[in-house]
Short mmCIF file of C-alpha atoms in Angstrom, two decimals:
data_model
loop_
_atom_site.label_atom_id
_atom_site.label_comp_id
_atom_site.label_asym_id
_atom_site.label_seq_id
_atom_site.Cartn_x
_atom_site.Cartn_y
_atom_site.Cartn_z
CA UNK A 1 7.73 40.76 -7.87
CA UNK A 2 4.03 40.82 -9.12
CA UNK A 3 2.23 37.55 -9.86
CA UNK A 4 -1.42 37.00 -10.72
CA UNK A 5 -3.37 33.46 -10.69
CA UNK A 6 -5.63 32.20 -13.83
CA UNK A 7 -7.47 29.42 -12.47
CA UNK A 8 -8.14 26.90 -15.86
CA UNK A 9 -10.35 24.30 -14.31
CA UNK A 10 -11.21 22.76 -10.29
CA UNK A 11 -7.89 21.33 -9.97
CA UNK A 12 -5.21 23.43 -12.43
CA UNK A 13 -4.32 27.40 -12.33
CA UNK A 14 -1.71 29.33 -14.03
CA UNK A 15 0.36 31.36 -12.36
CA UNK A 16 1.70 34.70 -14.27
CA UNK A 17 4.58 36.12 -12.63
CA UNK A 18 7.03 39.64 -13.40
CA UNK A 19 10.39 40.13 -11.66
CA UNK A 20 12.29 43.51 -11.49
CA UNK A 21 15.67 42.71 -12.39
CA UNK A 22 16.99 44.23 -9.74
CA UNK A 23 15.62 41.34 -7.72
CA UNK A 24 17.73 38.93 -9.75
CA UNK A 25 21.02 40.31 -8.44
CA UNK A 26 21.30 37.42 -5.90
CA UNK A 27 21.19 35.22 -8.33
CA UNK A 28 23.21 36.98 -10.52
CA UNK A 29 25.74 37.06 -8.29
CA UNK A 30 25.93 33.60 -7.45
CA UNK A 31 25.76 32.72 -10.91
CA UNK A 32 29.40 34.60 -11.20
CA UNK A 33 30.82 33.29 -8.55
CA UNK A 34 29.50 29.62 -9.97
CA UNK A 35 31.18 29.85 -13.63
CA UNK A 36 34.15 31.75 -11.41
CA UNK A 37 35.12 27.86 -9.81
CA UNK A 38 34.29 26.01 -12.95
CA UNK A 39 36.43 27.99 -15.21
CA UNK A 40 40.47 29.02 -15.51
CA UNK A 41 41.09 32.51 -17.55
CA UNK A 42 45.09 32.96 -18.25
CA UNK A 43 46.24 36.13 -16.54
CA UNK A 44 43.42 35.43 -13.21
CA UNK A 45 43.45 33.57 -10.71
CA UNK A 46 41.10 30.98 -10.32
CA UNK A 47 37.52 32.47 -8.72
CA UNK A 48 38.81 35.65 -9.23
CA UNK A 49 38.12 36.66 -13.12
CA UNK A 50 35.95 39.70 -13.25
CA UNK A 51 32.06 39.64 -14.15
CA UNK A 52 32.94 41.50 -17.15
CA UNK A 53 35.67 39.16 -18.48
CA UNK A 54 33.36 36.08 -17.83
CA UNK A 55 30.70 37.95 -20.12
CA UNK A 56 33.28 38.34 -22.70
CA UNK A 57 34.82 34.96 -22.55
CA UNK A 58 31.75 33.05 -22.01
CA UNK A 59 28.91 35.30 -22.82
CA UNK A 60 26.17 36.97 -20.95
CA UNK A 61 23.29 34.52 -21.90
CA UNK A 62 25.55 31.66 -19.86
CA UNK A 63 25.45 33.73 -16.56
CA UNK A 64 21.37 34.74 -17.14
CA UNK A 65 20.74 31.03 -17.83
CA UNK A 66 22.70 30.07 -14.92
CA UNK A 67 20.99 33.39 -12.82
CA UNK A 68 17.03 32.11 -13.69
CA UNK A 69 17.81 28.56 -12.94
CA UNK A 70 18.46 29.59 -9.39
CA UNK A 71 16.00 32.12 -9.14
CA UNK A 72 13.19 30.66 -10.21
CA UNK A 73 11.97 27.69 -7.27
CA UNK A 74 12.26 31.09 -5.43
CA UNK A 75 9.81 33.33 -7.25
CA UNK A 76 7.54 30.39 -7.94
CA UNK A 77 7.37 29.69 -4.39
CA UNK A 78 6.73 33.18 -3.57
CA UNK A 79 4.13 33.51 -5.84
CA UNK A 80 1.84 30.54 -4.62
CA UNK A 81 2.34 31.21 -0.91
CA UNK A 82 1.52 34.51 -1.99
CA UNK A 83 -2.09 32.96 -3.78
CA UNK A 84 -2.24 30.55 -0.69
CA UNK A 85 -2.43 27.91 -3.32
CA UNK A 86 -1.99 24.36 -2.02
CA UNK A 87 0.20 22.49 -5.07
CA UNK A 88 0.61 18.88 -6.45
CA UNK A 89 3.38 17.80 -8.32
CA UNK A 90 5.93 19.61 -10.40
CA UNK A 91 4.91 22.79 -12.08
CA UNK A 92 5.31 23.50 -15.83
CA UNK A 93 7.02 26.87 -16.27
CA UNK A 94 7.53 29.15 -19.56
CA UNK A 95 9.57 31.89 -19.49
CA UNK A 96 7.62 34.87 -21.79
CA UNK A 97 10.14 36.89 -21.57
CA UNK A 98 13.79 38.03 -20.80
CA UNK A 99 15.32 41.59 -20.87
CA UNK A 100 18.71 41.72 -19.46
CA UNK A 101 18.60 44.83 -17.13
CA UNK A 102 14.72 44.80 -17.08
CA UNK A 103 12.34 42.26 -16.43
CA UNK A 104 12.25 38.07 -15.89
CA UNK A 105 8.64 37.34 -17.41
CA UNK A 106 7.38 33.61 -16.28
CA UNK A 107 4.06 31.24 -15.94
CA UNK A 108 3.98 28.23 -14.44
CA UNK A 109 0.99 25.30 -14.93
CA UNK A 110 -0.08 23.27 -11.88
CA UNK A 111 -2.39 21.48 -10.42
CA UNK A 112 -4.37 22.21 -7.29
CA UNK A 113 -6.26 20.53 -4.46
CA UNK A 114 -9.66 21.18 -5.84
CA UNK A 115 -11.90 23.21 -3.25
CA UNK A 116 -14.47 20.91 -1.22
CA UNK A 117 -17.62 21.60 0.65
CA UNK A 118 -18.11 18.58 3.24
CA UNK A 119 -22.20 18.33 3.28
CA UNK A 120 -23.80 17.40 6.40
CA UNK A 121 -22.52 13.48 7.14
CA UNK A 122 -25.17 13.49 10.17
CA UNK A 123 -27.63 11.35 8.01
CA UNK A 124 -25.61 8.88 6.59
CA UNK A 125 -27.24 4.95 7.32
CA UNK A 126 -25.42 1.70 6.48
CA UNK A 127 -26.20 -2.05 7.02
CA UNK A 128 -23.87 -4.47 8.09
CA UNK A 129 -23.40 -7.71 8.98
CA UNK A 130 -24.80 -9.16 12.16
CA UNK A 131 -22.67 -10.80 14.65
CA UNK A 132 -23.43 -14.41 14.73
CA UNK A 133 -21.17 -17.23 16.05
CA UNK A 134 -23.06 -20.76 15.27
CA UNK A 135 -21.90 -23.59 17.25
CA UNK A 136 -20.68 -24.98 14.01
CA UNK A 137 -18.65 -22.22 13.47
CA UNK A 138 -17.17 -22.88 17.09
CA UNK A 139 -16.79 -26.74 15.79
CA UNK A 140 -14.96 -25.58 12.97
CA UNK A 141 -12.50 -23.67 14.68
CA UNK A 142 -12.20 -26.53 17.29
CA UNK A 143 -11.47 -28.76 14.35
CA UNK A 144 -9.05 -26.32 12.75
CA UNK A 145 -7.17 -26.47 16.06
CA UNK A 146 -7.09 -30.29 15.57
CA UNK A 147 -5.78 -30.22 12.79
CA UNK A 148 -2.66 -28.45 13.53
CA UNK A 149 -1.88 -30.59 16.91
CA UNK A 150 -1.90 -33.58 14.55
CA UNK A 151 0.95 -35.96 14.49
CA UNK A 152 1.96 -37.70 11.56
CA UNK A 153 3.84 -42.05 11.76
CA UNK A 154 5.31 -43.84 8.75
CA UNK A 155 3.38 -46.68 7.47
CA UNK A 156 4.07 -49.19 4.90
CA UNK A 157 1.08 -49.11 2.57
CA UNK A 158 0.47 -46.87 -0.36
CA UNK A 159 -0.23 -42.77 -0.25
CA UNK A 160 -3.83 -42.53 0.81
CA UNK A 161 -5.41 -38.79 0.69
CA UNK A 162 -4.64 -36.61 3.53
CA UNK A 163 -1.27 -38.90 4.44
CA UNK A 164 2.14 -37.11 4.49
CA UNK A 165 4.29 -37.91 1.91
CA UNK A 166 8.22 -37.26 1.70
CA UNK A 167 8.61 -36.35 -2.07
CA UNK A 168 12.09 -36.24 -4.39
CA UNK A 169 11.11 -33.74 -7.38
CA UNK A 170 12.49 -32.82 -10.56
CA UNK A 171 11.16 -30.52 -13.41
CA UNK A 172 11.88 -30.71 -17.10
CA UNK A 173 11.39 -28.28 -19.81
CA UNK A 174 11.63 -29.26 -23.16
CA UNK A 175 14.10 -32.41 -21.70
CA UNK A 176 16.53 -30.30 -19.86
CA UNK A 177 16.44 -30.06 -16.22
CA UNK A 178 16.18 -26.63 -14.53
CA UNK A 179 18.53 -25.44 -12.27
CA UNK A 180 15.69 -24.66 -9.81
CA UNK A 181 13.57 -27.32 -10.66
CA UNK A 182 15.38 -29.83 -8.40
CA UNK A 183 14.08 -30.29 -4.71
CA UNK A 184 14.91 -33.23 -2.37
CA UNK A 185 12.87 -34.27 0.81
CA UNK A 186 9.57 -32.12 0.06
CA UNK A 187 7.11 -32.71 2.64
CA UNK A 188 3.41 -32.77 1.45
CA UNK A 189 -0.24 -33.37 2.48
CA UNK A 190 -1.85 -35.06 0.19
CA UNK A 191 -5.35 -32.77 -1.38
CA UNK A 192 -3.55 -29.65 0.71
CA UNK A 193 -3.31 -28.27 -2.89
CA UNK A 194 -0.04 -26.33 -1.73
CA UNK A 195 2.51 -27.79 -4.74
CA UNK A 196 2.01 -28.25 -8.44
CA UNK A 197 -1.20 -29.01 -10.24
CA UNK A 198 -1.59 -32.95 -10.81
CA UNK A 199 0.56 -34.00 -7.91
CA UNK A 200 -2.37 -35.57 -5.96
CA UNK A 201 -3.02 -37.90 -8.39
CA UNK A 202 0.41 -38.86 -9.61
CA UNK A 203 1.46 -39.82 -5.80
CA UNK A 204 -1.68 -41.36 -4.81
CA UNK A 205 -1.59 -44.99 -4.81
CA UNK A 206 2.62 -45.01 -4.51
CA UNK A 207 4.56 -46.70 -1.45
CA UNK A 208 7.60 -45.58 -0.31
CA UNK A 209 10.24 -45.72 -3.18
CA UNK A 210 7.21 -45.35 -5.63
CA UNK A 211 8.18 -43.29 -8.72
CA UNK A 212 6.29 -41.72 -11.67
CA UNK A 213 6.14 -38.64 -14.06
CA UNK A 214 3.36 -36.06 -14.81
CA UNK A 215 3.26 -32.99 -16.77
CA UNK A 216 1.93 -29.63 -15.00
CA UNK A 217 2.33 -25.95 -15.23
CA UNK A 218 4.88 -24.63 -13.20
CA UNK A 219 3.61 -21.52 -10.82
CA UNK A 220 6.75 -19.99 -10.30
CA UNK A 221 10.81 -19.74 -10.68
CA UNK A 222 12.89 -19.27 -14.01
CA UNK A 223 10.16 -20.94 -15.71
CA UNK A 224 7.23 -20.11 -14.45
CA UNK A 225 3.66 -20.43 -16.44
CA UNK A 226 5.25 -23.17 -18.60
CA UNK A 227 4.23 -26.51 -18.98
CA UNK A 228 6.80 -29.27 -16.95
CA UNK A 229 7.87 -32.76 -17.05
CA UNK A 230 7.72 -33.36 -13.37
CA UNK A 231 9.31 -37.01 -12.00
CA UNK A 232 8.07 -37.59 -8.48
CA UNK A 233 9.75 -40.38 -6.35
CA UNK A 234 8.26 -41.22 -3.15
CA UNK A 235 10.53 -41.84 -0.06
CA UNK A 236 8.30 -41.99 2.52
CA UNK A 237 4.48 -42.63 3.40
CA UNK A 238 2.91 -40.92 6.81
CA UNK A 239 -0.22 -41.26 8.15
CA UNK A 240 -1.96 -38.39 9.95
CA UNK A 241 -3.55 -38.71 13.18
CA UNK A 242 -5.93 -36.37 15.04
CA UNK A 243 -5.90 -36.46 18.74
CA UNK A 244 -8.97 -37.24 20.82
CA UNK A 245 -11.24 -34.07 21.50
CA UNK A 246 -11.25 -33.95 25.19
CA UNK A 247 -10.35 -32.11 28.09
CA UNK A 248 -6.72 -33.73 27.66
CA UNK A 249 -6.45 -32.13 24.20
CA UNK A 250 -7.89 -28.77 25.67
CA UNK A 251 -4.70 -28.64 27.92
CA UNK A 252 -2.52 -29.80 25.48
CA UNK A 253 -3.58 -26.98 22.89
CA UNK A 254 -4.58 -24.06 24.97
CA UNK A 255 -4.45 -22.56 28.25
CA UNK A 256 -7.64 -23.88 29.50
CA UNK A 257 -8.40 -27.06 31.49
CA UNK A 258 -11.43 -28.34 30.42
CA UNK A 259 -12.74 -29.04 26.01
CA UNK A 260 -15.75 -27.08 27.46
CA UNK A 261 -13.72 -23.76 28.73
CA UNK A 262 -11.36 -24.45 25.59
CA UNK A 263 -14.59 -23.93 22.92
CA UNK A 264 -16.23 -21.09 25.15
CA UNK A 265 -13.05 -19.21 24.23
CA UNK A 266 -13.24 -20.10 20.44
CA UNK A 267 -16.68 -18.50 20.81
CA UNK A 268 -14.98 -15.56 22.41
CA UNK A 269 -12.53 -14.87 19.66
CA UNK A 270 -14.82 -15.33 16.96
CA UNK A 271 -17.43 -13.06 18.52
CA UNK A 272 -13.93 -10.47 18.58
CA UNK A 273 -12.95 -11.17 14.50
CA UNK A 274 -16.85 -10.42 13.12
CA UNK A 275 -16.80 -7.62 15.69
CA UNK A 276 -13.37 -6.21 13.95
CA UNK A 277 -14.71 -7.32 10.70
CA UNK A 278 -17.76 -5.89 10.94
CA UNK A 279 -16.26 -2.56 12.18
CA UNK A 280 -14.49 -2.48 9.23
CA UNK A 281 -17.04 -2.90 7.09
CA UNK A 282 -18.94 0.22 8.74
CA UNK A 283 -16.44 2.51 8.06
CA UNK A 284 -16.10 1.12 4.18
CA UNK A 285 -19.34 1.61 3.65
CA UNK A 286 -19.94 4.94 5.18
CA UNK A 287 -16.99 6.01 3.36
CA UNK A 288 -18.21 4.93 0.12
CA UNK A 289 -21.80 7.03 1.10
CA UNK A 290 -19.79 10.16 2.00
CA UNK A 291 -17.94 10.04 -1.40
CA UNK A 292 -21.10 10.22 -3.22
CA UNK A 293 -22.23 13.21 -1.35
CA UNK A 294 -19.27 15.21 -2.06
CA UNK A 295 -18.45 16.32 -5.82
CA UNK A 296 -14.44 15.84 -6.00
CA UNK A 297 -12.93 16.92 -8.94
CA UNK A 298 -9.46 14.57 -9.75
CA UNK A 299 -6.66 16.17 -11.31
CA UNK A 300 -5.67 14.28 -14.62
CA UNK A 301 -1.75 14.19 -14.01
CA UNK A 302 -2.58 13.39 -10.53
CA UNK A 303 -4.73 10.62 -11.51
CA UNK A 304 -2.35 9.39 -14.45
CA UNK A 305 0.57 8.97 -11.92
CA UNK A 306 -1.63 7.07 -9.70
CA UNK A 307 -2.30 4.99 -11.82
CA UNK A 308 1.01 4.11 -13.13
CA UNK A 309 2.55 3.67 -9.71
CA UNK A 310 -0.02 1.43 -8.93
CA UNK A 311 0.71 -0.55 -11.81
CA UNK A 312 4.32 -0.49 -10.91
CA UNK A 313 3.63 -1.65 -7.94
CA UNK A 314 1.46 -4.74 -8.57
CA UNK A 315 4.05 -5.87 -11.75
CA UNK A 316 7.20 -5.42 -10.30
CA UNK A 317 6.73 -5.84 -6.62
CA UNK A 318 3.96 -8.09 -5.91
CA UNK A 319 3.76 -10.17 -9.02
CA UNK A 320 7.75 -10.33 -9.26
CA UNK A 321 7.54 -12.24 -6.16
CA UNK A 322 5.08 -14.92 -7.20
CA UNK A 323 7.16 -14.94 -10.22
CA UNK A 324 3.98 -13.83 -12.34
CA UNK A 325 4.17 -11.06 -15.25
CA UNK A 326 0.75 -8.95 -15.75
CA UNK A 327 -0.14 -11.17 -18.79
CA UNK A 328 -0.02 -14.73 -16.55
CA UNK A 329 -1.75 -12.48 -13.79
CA UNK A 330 -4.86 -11.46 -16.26
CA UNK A 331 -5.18 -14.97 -17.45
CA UNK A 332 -5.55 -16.50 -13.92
CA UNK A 333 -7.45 -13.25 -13.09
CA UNK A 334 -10.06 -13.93 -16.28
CA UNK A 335 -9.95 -10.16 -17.12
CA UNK A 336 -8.64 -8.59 -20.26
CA UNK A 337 -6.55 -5.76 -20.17
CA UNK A 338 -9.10 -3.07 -20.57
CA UNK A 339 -10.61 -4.12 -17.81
CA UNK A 340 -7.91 -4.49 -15.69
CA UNK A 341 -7.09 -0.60 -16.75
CA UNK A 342 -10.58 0.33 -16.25
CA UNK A 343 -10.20 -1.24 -12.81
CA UNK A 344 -6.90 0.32 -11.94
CA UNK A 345 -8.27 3.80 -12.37
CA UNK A 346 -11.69 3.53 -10.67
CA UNK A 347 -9.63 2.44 -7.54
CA UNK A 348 -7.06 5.31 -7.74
CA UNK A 349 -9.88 7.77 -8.84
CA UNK A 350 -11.50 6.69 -5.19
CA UNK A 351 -8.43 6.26 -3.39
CA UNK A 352 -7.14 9.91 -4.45
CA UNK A 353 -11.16 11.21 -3.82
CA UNK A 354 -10.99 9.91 -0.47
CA UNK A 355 -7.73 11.33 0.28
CA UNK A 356 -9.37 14.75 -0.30
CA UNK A 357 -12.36 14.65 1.53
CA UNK A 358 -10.47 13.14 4.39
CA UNK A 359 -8.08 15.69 4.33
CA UNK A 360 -10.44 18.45 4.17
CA UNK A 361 -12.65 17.02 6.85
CA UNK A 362 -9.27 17.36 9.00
CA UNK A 363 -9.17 20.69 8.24
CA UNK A 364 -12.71 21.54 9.36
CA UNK A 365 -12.82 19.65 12.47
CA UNK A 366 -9.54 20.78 13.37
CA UNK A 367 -8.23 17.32 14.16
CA UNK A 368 -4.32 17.05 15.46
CA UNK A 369 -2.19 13.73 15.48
CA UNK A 370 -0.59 13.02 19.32
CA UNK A 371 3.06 11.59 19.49
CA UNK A 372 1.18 8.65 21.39
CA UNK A 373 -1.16 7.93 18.10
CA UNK A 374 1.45 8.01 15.57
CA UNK A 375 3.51 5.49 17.62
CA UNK A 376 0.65 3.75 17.81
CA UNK A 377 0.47 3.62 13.75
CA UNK A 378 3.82 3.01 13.58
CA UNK A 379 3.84 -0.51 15.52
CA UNK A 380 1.05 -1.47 13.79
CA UNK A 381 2.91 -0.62 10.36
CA UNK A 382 5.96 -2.30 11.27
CA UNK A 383 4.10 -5.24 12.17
CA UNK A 384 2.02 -5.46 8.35
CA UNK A 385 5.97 -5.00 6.80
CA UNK A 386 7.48 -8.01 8.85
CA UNK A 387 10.08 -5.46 10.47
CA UNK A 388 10.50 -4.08 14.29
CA UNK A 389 9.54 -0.59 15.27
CA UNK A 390 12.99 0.56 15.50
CA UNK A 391 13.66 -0.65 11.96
CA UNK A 392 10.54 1.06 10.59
CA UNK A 393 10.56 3.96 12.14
CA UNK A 394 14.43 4.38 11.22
CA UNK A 395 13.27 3.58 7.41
CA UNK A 396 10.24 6.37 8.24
CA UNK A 397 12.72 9.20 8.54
CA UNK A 398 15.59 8.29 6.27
CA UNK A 399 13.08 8.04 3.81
CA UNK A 400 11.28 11.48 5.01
CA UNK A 401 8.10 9.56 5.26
CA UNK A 402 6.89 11.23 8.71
CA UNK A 403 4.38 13.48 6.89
CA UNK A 404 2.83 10.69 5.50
CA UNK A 405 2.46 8.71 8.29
CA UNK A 406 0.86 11.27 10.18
CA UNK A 407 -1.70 12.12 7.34
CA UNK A 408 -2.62 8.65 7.55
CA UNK A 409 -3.32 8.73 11.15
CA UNK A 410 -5.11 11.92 10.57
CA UNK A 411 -7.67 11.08 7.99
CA UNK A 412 -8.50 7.64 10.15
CA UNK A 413 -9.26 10.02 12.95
CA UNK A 414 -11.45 11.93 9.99
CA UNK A 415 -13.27 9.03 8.97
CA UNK A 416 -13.84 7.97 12.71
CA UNK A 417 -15.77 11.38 13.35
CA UNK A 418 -17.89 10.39 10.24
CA UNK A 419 -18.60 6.73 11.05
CA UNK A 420 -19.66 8.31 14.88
CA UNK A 421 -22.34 10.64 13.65
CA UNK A 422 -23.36 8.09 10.97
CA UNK A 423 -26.81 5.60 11.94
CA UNK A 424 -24.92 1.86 11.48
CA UNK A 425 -27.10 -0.96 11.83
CA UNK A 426 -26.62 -4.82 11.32
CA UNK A 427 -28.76 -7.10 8.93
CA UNK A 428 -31.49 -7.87 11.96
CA UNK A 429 -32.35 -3.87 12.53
CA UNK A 430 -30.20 -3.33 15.60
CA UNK A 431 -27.90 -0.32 15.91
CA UNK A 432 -24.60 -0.81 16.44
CA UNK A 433 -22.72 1.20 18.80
CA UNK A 434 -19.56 1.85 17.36
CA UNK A 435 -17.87 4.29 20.17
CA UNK A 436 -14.14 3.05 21.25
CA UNK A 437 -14.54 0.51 18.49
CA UNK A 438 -11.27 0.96 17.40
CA UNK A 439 -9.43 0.43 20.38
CA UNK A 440 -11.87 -2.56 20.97
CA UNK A 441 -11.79 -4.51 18.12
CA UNK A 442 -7.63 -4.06 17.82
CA UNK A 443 -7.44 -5.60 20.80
CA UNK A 444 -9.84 -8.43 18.60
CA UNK A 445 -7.18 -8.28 16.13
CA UNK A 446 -4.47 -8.87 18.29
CA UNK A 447 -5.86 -11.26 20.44
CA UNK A 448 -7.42 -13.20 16.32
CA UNK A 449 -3.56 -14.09 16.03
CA UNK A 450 -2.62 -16.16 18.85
CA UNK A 451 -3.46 -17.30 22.32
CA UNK A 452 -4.59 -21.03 20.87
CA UNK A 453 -2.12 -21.59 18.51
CA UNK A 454 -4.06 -22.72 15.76
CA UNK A 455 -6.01 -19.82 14.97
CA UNK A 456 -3.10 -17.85 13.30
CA UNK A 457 -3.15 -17.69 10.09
CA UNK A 458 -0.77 -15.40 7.79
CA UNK A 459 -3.42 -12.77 6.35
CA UNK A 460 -2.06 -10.51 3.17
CA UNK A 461 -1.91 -7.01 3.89
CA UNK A 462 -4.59 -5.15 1.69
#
C-alpha cells in the first residue's frame, strides 16, 4: 500500500491511497466465505459453493463490494498512522478507481487537529476580585440562617406578606380543567415568588377558607407558556416567626456555643466561597488571555457539530425539563434567534479552542493523570449528576467514557501550570498566591455546603 497526504487548509488533509490487489485477498476471502452463509446454491451444500460459482450466480462486483467494505477502515487506518495524523470525526472516502486483479484506488477527506505553537504564558497578568467579608455580609448570612430555623403557627386573621399559607389550586384553559393543573394542600410563603405570577396578590388579604380566581401564565406542565384561569382557595393562614439571635439560637443552629463563635464561623466560610470564587475567576481569566495569544484554527464540521449538540442539549434536555421550548426560552431570554445562534457558536468556537491549546499544552509539559486524580474527578462528577461513585463510574465505562474523563483531568492540570506562572492580582494591587489553591478552596467548596445548615443552597451545575 502507498498513500500520500494533501493537506487543504490548518485543520483538513486528503489522504490519496493505492492498494495492490494482492493485498485485498483477506478480504476477498472473507467476502466468500460471507455470501457462502447467506446464500443456498442447489447441488452445494450450504458454505460450501465454490468462489467461482458464487461469481457466476451472484456476480463478481457483489464479492468486490463486499471485499472493499471490509478492507477499507483497514487501509485508511494504515495510511494516517502511517502520516501520524491525529483525526476528528468520520472521514469522507471516494474510491477513484477499481481494477479487479490490479489496483483499489481511494481518498479520504478529514479533518485534523490543527498544529499549535503555545507562546510563552510566563507574562500573562489578570485582576481579580479582592477578598472582602463586611460585617454585613456576616449579618446577612446570620439572617439567612434565621430564616430557615423559623417556625411557622396558624392564626385566624387574613394572609399578611411573608405568612404561610396552605393553598387548594386549580388551572383552567379555555374552561376545561387540566389534568395536571389540580394540586391540593400547596404550601406557600407569601412574596417567596416560588409559584405562579399574580398569586401574591390574589391570596393576600384571604382567611382561611378564603377563595378567589386570577388569570396567570403557566411556567410549566402540558400547558406551559399559556395564559390560566387559576381558582385559589385558602385553607389555612400561618404566621412565621424568627427565633431570638442569641447564644441559645447559636446552639440550636450550629455547632458552636456562643452567637459570637457562631458569626466568627460565617466569617470563616465566606472568607472560603470568595477564596473559591475568586480562584475561579483567575483561571477564567487567564484562560481567556492565553486564547488570544495562540492562533487556533477551528475545523468547520467540528465546529458545526458543536454547535448542534449544544443546541440539542439545551432544547431537549434542559429546557424539556422546565417544560420550555427554545421559542418560550428566547422570549424570557430577550434575544432573537440570531443572536442566540451567534451566541451558541462563539461559546463552542472557545470551548473547542480551549480544548486544543489545553491539550497541546499536555503534550508539551508532559503532564500524566494518576489513578488517585481521576478518582478524585470522578466523586466530584458523581456528586454535580446527583448519583454515587459506584453508579457513575459504572455509567463511565459502559458508556466508554474513561478517555474523556481523564482528558478532562488532564487539561485542568494544563491550565493549573498556566494560572502558576501567570502574575494574578486582586482589585487593591496585592498578588495572590495561588499555589495548592485547588486543593484549598475544594475543601471551601465542600465545607460552602453544610456544617450550619442554612448555608446550602442547591447551585446549577454550569
Amino acid at each position: 500500500m502507498k498513500s500520500a497526504v494533501e493537506t487543504l487548509n490548518p485543520t483538513r488533509v486528503r489522504l490519496t491511497v493505492e492498494v495492490p490487489f494482492e493485498e485485498l485477498k483477506d478480504s476477498l476471502d472473507a467476502a466468500y466465505k460471507k455470501i457462502n452463509q447467506q446464500v443456498t446454491v442447489k447441488g452445494f451444500r450450504k458454505g460450501k459453493i465454490p468462489a467461482r460459482i458464487i461469481d457466476q450466480r451472484f456476480g463478481r462486483g457483489a464479492v468486490l463490494e463486499e471485499a472493499v467494505n471490509d478492507a477499507l477502515p483497514k487501509f485508511y487506518t494504515e495510511a494516517v498512522n502511517e502520516a501520524e495524523l491525529n483525526v476528528l470525526g468520520q472521514p469522507e472516502v471516494d474510491i477513484t478507481e477499481l481494477k479487479d486483479g490490479e489496483t483499489l484506488n481511494f481518498t479520504a477527506e478529514v479533518d485534523v487537529r490543527p498544529t499549535i505553537e503555545i507562546p510563552d504564558y510566563s507574562g500573562i497578568e489578570v485582576e481579580v476580585d479582592a477578598i472582602e467579608v463586611s460585617d454585613e455580609d456576616v449579618e446577612k448570612a446570620v439572617a439567612d440562617l434565621r430564616e430557615r430555623f423559623a417556625s411557622t403557627s396558624p392564626v385566624e386573621r387574613a394572609a399578611q406578606d411573608d405568612d404561610v399559607v396552605t393553598l387548594d389550586l386549580a388551572a383552567k384553559v379555555d374552561g376545561e380543567v387540566l389534568e395536571d393543573g389540580v394540586a391540593d394542600g400547596v404550601s406557600y410563603t407569601i412574596g417567596s415568588g416560588e409559584l405562579l405570577d399574580g398569586i401574591d396578590e390574589a391570596v393576600k388579604g384571604l382567611e382561611a377558607g378564603g377563595e378567589t380566581t386570577f388569570t396567570s401564565e403557566l411556567k410549566g406542565g402540558s400547558a406551559a407558556g399559556k395564559a390560566a384561569e387559576v381558582t385559589v382557595k385558602v385553607t389555612q393562614v400561618a404566621a412565621r416567626e424568627l427565633p431570638e439571635l442569641d447564644d441559645e439560637f447559636a446552639q440550636l443552629a450550629s455547632e458552636f456555643d456562643t452567637l459570637d463563635e457562631l458569626k466568627a464561623d460565617s466569617r470563616k466560610r465566606l472568607e472560603n466561597m470568595k477564596q473559591y470564587d475568586q480562584a475561579t475567576q483567575a483561571q477564567e481569566r487567564v484562560l481567556e488571555k492565553l486564547l488570544e495569544l495562540v492562533e487556533v484554527p477551528v475545523p468547520e464540521k467540528l465546529l458545526e457539530d458543536e454547535i448542534n449538540t449544544r443546541k440539542h442539549n439545551l432544547e431537549h434536555h434542559q429546557l424539556g425539563q422546565m417544560g420550555l421550548d427554545l421559542a418560550k426560552y428566547l422570549e424570557i431570554q430577550g434575544k432573537t434567534e440570531e443572536e442566540f445562534d451567534a451566541e451558541t457558536k462563539e461559546a463552542a468556537v472557545k470551548g473547542i479552542k480551549t480544548q486544543f491549546v489545553l491539550d497541546e499544552l499536555v503534550n508539551k509539559e508532559k503532564l500524566n493523570v494518576n489513578q488517585e486524580e481521576l478518582t478524585e474527578h470522578l466523586m466530584r462528577r458523581a456528586a454535580s449528576s446527583g448519583m454515587s461513585p459506584d453508579q457513575f463510574a459504572q455509567a463511565v465505562v459502559e458508556g466508554g467514557q474513561v478517555p474523556m474523563l481523564v482528558g478532562e483531568v488532564a487539561r485542568g492540570k494544563a491550565l493549573a501550570v498556566v494560572v502558576e506562572a501567570a502574575t494574578v492580582k486582586d482589585t487593591n494591587g496585592e498578588v495572590v498566591d495561588l499555589d495548592d489553591e485547588e486543593d484549598e478552596t475544594a475543601a471551601a467548596a465542600d465545607d460552602s455546603e453544610g456544617a450550619t445548615e442554612a448555608e446550602a443552597e442547591d447551585k446549577p451545575e454550569a
